Structures are given as C-alpha cells and as structure tokens.
Tab-separated table of C-alpha atoms in Angstrom:
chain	number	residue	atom	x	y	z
A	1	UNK	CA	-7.606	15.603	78.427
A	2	UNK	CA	-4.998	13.109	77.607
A	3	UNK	CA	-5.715	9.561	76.140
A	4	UNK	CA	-9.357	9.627	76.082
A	5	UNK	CA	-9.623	12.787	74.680
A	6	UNK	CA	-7.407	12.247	71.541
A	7	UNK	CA	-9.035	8.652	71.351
A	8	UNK	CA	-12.368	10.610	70.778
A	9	UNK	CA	-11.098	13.086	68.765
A	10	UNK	CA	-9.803	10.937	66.466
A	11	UNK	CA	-12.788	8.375	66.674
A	12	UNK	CA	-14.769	11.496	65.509
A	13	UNK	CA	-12.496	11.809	62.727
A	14	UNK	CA	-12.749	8.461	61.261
A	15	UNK	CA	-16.471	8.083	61.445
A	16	UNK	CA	-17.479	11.290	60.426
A	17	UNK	CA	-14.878	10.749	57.647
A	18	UNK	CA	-16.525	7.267	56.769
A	19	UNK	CA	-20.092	8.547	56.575
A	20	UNK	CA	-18.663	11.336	53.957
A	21	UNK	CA	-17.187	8.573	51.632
A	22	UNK	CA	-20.632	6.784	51.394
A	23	UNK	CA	-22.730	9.901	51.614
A	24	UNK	CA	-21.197	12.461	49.071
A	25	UNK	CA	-22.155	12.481	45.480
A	26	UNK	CA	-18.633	13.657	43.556
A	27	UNK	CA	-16.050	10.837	44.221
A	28	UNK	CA	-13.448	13.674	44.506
A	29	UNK	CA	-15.349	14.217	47.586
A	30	UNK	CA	-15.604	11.066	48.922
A	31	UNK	CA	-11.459	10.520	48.011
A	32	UNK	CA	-10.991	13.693	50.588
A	33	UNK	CA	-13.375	11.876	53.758
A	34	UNK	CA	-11.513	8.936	52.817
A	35	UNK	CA	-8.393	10.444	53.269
A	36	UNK	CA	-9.062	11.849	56.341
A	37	UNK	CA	-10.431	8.875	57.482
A	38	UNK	CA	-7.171	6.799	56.989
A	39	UNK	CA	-5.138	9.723	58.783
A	40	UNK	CA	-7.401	8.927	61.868
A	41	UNK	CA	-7.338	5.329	61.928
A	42	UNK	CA	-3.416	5.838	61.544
A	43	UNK	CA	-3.282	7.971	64.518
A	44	UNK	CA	-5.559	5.560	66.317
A	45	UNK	CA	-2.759	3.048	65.553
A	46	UNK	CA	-0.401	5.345	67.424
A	47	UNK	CA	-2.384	5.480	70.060
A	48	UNK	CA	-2.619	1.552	70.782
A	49	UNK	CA	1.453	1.477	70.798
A	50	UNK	CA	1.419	0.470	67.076
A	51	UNK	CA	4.065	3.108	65.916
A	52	UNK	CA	5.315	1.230	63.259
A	53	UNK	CA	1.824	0.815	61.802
A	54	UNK	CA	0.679	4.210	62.164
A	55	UNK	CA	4.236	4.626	59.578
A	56	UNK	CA	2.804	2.675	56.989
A	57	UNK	CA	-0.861	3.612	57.187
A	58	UNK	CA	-0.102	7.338	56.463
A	59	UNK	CA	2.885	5.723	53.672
A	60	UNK	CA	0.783	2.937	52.201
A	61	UNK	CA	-2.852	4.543	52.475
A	62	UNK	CA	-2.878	8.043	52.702
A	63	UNK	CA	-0.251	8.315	50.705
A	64	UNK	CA	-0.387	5.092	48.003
A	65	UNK	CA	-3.984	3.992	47.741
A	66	UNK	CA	-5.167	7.699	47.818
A	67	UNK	CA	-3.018	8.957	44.824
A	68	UNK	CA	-3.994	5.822	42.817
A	69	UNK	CA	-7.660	6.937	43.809
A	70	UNK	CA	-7.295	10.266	42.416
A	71	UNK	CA	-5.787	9.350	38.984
A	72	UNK	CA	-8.673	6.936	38.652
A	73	UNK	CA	-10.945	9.566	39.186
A	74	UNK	CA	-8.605	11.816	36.922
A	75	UNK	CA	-8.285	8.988	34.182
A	76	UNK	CA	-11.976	7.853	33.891
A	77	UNK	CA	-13.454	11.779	33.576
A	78	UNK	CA	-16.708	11.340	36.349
A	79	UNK	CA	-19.498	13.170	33.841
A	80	UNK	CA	-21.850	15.805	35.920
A	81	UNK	CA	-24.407	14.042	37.324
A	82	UNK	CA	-26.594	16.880	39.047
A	83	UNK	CA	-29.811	15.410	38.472
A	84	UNK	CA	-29.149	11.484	38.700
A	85	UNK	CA	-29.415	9.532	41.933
A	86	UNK	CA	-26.258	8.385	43.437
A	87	UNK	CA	-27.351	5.480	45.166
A	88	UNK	CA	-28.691	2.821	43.876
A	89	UNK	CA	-33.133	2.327	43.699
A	90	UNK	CA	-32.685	-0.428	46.387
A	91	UNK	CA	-30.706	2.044	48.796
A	92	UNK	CA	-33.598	2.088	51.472
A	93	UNK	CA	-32.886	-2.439	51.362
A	94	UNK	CA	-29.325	-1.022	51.387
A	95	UNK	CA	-29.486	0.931	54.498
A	96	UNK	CA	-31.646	-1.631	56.487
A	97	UNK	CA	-28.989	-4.352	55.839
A	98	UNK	CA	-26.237	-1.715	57.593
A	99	UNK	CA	-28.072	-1.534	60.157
A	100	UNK	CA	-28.888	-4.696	60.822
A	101	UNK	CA	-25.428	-5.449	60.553
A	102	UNK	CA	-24.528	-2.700	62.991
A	103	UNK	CA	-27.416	-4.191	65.655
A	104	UNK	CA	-25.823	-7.501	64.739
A	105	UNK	CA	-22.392	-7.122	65.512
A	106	UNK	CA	-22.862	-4.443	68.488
A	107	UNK	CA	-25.222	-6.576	70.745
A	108	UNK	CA	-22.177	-9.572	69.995
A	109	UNK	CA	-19.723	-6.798	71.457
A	110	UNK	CA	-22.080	-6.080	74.201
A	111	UNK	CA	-22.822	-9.292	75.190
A	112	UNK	CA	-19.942	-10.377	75.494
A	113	UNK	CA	-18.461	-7.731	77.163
A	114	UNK	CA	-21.069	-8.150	79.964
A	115	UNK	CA	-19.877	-11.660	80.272
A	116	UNK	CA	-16.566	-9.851	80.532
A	117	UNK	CA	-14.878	-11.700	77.355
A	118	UNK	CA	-14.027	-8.603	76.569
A	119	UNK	CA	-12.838	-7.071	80.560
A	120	UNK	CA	-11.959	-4.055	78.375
A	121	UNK	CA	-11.729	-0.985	80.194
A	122	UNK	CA	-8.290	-0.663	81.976
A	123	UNK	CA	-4.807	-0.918	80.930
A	124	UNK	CA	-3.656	-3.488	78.361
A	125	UNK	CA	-2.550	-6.545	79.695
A	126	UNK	CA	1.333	-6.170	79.075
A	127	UNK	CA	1.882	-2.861	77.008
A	128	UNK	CA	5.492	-3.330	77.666
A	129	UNK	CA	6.038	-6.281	75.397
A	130	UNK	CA	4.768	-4.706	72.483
A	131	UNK	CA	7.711	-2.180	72.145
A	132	UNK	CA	10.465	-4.333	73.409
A	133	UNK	CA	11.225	-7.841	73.538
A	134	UNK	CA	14.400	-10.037	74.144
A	135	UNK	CA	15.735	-12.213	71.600
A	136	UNK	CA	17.349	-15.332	72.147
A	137	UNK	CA	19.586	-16.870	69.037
A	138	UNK	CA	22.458	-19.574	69.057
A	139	UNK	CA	25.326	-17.994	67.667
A	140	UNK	CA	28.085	-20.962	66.386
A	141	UNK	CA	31.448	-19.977	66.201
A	142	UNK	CA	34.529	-21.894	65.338
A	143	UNK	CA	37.040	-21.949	67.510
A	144	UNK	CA	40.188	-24.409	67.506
A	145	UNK	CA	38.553	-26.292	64.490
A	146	UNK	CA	35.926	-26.958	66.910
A	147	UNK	CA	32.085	-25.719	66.478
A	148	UNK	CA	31.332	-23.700	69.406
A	149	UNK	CA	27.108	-22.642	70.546
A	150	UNK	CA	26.845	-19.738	72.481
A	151	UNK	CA	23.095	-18.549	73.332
A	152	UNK	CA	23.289	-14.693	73.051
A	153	UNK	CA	20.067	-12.933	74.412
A	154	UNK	CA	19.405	-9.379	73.090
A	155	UNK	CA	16.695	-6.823	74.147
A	156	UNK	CA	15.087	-5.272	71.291
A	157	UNK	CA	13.748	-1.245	72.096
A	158	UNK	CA	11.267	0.256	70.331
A	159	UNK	CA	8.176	-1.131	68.352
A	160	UNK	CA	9.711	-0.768	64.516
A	161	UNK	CA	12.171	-3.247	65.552
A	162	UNK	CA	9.863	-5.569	67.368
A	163	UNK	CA	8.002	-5.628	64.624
A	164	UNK	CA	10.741	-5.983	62.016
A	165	UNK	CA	11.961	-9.253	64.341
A	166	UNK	CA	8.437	-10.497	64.137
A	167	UNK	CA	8.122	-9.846	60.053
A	168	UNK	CA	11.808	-11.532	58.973
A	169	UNK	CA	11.937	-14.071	61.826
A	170	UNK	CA	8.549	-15.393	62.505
A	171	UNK	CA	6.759	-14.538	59.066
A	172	UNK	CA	9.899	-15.046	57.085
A	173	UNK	CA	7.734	-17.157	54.723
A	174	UNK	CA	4.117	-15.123	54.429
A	175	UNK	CA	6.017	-11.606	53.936
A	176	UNK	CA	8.006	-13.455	50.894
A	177	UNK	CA	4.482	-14.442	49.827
A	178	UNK	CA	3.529	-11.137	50.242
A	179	UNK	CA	6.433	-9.915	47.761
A	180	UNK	CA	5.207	-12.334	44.708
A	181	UNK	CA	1.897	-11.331	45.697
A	182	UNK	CA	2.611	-7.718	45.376
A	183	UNK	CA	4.335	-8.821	41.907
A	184	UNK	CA	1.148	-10.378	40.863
A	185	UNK	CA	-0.806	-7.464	41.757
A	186	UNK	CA	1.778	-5.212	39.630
A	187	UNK	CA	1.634	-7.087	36.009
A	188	UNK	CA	-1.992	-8.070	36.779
A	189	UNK	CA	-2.535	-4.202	37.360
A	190	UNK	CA	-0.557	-3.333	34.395
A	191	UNK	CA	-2.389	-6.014	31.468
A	192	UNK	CA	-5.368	-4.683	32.515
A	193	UNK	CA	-4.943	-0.961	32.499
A	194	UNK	CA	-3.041	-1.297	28.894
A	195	UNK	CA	-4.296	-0.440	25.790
A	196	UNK	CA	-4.975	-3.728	23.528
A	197	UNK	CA	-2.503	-2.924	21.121
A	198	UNK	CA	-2.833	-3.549	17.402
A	199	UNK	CA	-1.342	-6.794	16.375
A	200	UNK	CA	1.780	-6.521	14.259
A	201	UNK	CA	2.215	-9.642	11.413
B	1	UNK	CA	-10.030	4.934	80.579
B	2	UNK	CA	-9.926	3.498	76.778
B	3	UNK	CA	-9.630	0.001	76.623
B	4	UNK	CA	-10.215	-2.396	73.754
B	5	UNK	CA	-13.823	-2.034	73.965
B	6	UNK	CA	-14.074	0.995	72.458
B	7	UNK	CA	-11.764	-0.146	69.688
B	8	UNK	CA	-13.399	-2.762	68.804
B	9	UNK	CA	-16.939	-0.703	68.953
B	10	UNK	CA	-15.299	2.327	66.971
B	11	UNK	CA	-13.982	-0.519	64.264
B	12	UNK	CA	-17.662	-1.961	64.132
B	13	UNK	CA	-19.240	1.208	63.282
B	14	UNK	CA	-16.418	1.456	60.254
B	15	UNK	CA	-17.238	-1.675	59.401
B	16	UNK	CA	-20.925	-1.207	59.129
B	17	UNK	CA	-20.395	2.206	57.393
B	18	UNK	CA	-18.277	0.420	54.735
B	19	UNK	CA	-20.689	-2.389	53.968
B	20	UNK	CA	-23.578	-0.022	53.541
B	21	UNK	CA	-21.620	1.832	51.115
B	22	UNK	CA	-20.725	-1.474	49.200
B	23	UNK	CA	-24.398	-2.120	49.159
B	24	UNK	CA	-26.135	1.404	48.345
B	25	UNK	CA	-23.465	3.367	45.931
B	26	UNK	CA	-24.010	3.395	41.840
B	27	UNK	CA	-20.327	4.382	41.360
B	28	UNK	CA	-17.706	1.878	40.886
B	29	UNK	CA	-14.804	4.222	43.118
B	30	UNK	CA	-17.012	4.355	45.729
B	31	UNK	CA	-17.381	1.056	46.076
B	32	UNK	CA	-13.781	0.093	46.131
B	33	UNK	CA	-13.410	3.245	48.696
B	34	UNK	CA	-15.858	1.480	50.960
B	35	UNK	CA	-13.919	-1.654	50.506
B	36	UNK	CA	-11.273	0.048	51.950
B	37	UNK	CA	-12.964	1.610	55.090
B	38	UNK	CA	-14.290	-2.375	55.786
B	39	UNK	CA	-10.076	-3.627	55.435
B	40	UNK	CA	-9.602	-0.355	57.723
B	41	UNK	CA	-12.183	-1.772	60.125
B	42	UNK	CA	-10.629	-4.985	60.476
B	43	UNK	CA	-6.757	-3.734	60.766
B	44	UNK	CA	-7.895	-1.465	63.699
B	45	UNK	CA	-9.687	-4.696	64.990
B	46	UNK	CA	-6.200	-6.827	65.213
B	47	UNK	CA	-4.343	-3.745	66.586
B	48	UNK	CA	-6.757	-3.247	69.558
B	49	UNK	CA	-6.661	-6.980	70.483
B	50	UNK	CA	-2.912	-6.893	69.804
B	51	UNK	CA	-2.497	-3.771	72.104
B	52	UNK	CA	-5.040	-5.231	74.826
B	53	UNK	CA	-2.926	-8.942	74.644
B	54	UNK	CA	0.546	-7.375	74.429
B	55	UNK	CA	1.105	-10.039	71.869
B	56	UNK	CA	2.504	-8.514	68.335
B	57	UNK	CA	0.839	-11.084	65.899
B	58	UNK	CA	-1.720	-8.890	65.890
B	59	UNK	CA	0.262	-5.857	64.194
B	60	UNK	CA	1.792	-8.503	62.303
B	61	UNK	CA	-1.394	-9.633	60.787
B	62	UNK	CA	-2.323	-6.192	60.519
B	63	UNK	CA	1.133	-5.639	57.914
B	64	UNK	CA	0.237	-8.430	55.655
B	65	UNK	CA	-3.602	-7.264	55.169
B	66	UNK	CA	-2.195	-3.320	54.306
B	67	UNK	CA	-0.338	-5.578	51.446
B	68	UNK	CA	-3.159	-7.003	50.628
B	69	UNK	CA	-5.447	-3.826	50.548
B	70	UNK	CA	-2.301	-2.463	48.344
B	71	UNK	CA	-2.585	-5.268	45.287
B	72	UNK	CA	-6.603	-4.851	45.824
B	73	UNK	CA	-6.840	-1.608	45.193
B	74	UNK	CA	-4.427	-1.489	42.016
B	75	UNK	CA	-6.126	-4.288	40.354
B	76	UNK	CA	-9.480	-2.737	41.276
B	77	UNK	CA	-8.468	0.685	39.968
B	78	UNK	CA	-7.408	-1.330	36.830
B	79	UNK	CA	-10.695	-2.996	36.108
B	80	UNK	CA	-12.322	0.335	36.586
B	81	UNK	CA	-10.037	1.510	34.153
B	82	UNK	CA	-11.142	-1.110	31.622
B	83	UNK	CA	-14.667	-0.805	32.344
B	84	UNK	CA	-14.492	2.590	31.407
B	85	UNK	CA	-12.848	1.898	28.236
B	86	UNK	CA	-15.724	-0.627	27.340
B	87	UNK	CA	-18.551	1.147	28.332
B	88	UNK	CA	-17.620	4.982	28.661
B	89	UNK	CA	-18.806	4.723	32.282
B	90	UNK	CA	-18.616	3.529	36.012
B	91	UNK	CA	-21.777	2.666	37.290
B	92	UNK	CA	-22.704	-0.731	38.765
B	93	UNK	CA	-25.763	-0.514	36.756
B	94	UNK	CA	-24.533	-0.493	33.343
B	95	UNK	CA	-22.502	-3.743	34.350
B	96	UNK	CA	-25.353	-5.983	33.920
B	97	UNK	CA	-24.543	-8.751	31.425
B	98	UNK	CA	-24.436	-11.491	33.605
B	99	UNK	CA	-27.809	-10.629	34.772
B	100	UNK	CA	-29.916	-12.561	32.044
C-alpha cells in the first residue's frame, strides 16, 4: 500500500482509459475513457507534489475540454455507423507505426536509465522546494525625503503559491502571451463556428 | 519506490497510445481526443522531471501547455463544426480535396 500502490492504480486508470479513446467506435464512448483518463493523469499530478496542477487538470480538462467535447458530439449528430469500419483501411500501417514508436522511445528510456541518466528510483532530489520557497524582494521606502532599500526575505508555504510566484514573477511575460493567445483562440473559435450570415445592402 | 522512471515510462505509453489513434481513427473527434492524450503525455513528462529536480519550471511549463491544449481544442472543435456544415460529416476520408 501507500505511494506505489495509488501510483499503479492510477497508471491503470490512464492507460486503460487511453486504449478506450482509440479503441471504441461511438465517440460518446471514447469522450467517457477520455475523461477518465484526464482524472488519472490529474491525480498522478497530485501524486508528484503538483497540487496546483492536479486543480487545473480536473478545472481545465475534465471539466472545460470535456464539455466542449460533448457539445461537438451533440452539435454535429454522429449518424449510426454499425456496419462501417472505424479505423481507417491503413490501420494495420497505423498500428505498426505505434509500435514502433513505443519500441522507439522505450529502449531511449531504458538505455538511458541503465547509464543511470535517469538514477530514477528513490526519492526526488529536493521535494521540499517544490512546495515552499523563500522570496527575496527590495522593498524602497521613503523615509526623511530620503529613498531607503530594505531586502525583505519571505518563505512562501504551499505549492499554489509557489507556483503563482513562479507564473507572475518569472513568466510575467509568457502568461500575458498566454492571455492574447487565449483571446485569439476565443474570436478565432467563434468566426469559425458562426453561421455565414446573409449579407445586408 | 516510484521514481521518475516510471513517469516517464507511464507518459510514453500515453504518448504512443495517442499517436496511434491520430494515425488509425476515421472520425475527426477522435482524432482531436488523441491529440489530447499526446499533450497529456507530455504535461505528465515535465511534472515528473519537475518533481524528480525539485525545480518548478517544470509545472510552470506544464501551465502554459494546458493553455495551449485549451485554444487547441476550441478552434479544433470549431473546424469540426464547419466541416460538418460543408460536408454533413466528420470523417477524415471525405476531407480529401487536397489530395489530387
């Protein structure tokens, strides 16, 4: 019991949960692995002292992505299909290529973990700094009419806010990138989806 | 004991599920669902090495690319969308005008 166990359980999850999206024939089915699939990868987040991330995978994922799935499938009215293939002819090319690419990438993990790149079994190298962290930041005051620096140092508890230090201090830049992005994405999103509408002279 | 090795085998098995799916499914969804198990793949990637570091870039990274998967998805939903208004369906096959 303990770590391993829930590591297991939930690496059961997300594969078994993976091989349902690409093997069931109604996408309403594969929507449901899917889901479940995100919900284990979220707690597997947990796990590896990423609370915050484990937040916004069930928020952003499971809860987000999966509705906009399910109006899709809702909007664009999935015909029976009982008798037609659901894969494509070349499926058999398909399935070699995954596997290849499984071989592939798992005799790179291998290998390197036997030249011990990866010396991965054991506790992480400094768990502790993931949740907390100190801050260090000049505060100037004015006092007299003269500037005065004082270098405050504050310890920061608790991932969220580690991570929230990280996102508006470090990334200040990208994550307002990320916001006209997101705008982008929004009108892009919504031009598409429209109707063309009848001109109006 | 789990250490980052199984993450990072657990995250290659997603990732090789997803491009399979990519390559073999007819339907549209499915393909952007599998799309989604490959970005999955990759965040659990960062976190693992981010966990097994103690470093927090890793999470970090792992924020910006759940954005990303975000505006993905919604315009790839949206181009469904439209390909089912122009065609009345949402196979891969019956998008074939590029192919000559």
């Amino acid at each position: 019991m303990g770590e391993p166990f829930i590591f297991w359980l939930f690496a059961a999850i997300v594969t078994f949960g993976a091989i349902g999206v690409v093997a069931m024939r109604q996408p309403v089915h594969s929507a449901i692995c899917l889901l479940g699939s995100f919900l284990g990868v979220a707690g597997l987040f947990v796990l590896a002292h990423a609370e915050f991330l484990g937040a916004v995978q069930v928020l952003v994922y499971a809860g987000g992505i999966m509705v906009l799935f399910l109006f899709t499938i809702m909007l664009v009215n999935v015909r029976r299909t009982a008798g037609e293939p659901f894969v494509h002819t070349q499926a058999g090319a398909g399935l070699v290529v995954g596997f290849l690419l499984l071989a592939i990438v798992g005799g790179t993990v291998v290998a390197s973990y036997r030249v011990r790149a990866l010396s991965g079994f054991g506790e992480p190298a400094n768990p502790a700094r993931l949740a907390s962290t100190s801050i260090t930041r000049t505060v100037t005051d004015v006092v007299d009419g003269k500037k005065v620096s004082t270098t405050v140092t504050e310890d920061v508890a608790g991932n969220s806010q580690a991570v929230a230090w990280g996102l508006y201090r470090d990334y200040l830049l990208p994550f307002e990138v990320a916001s006209v992005f997101l705008l982008v994405a929004m009108i892009g999103a919504v031009v598409l989806g429209k109707r063309t509408m009848e001109r109006v002279d | 004991m789990i250490g980052v090795t199984h993450y990072v085998a657990l995250s290659f098995v997603l990732f090789a599920i997803g491009v399979t799916g990519v390559l073999i499914r007819r339907n549209l969804l499915t393909v952007l669902m599998s799309i989604e198990l490959i970005l999955n793949a990759a965040n659990l990637n960062l976190v693992a090495f981010s966990r097994h570091l103690g470093d927090l870039n890793g999470q970090l990274f792992a924020v910006f690319v759940i954005t990303l998967a975000a505006g993905e998805a919604a315009i790839g939903l949206a181009i469904i969308i439209s390909m089912y208004r122009l065609k009345g369906s949402v196979n891969l096959d019956d998008a074939s005008e590029l192919k000559g």
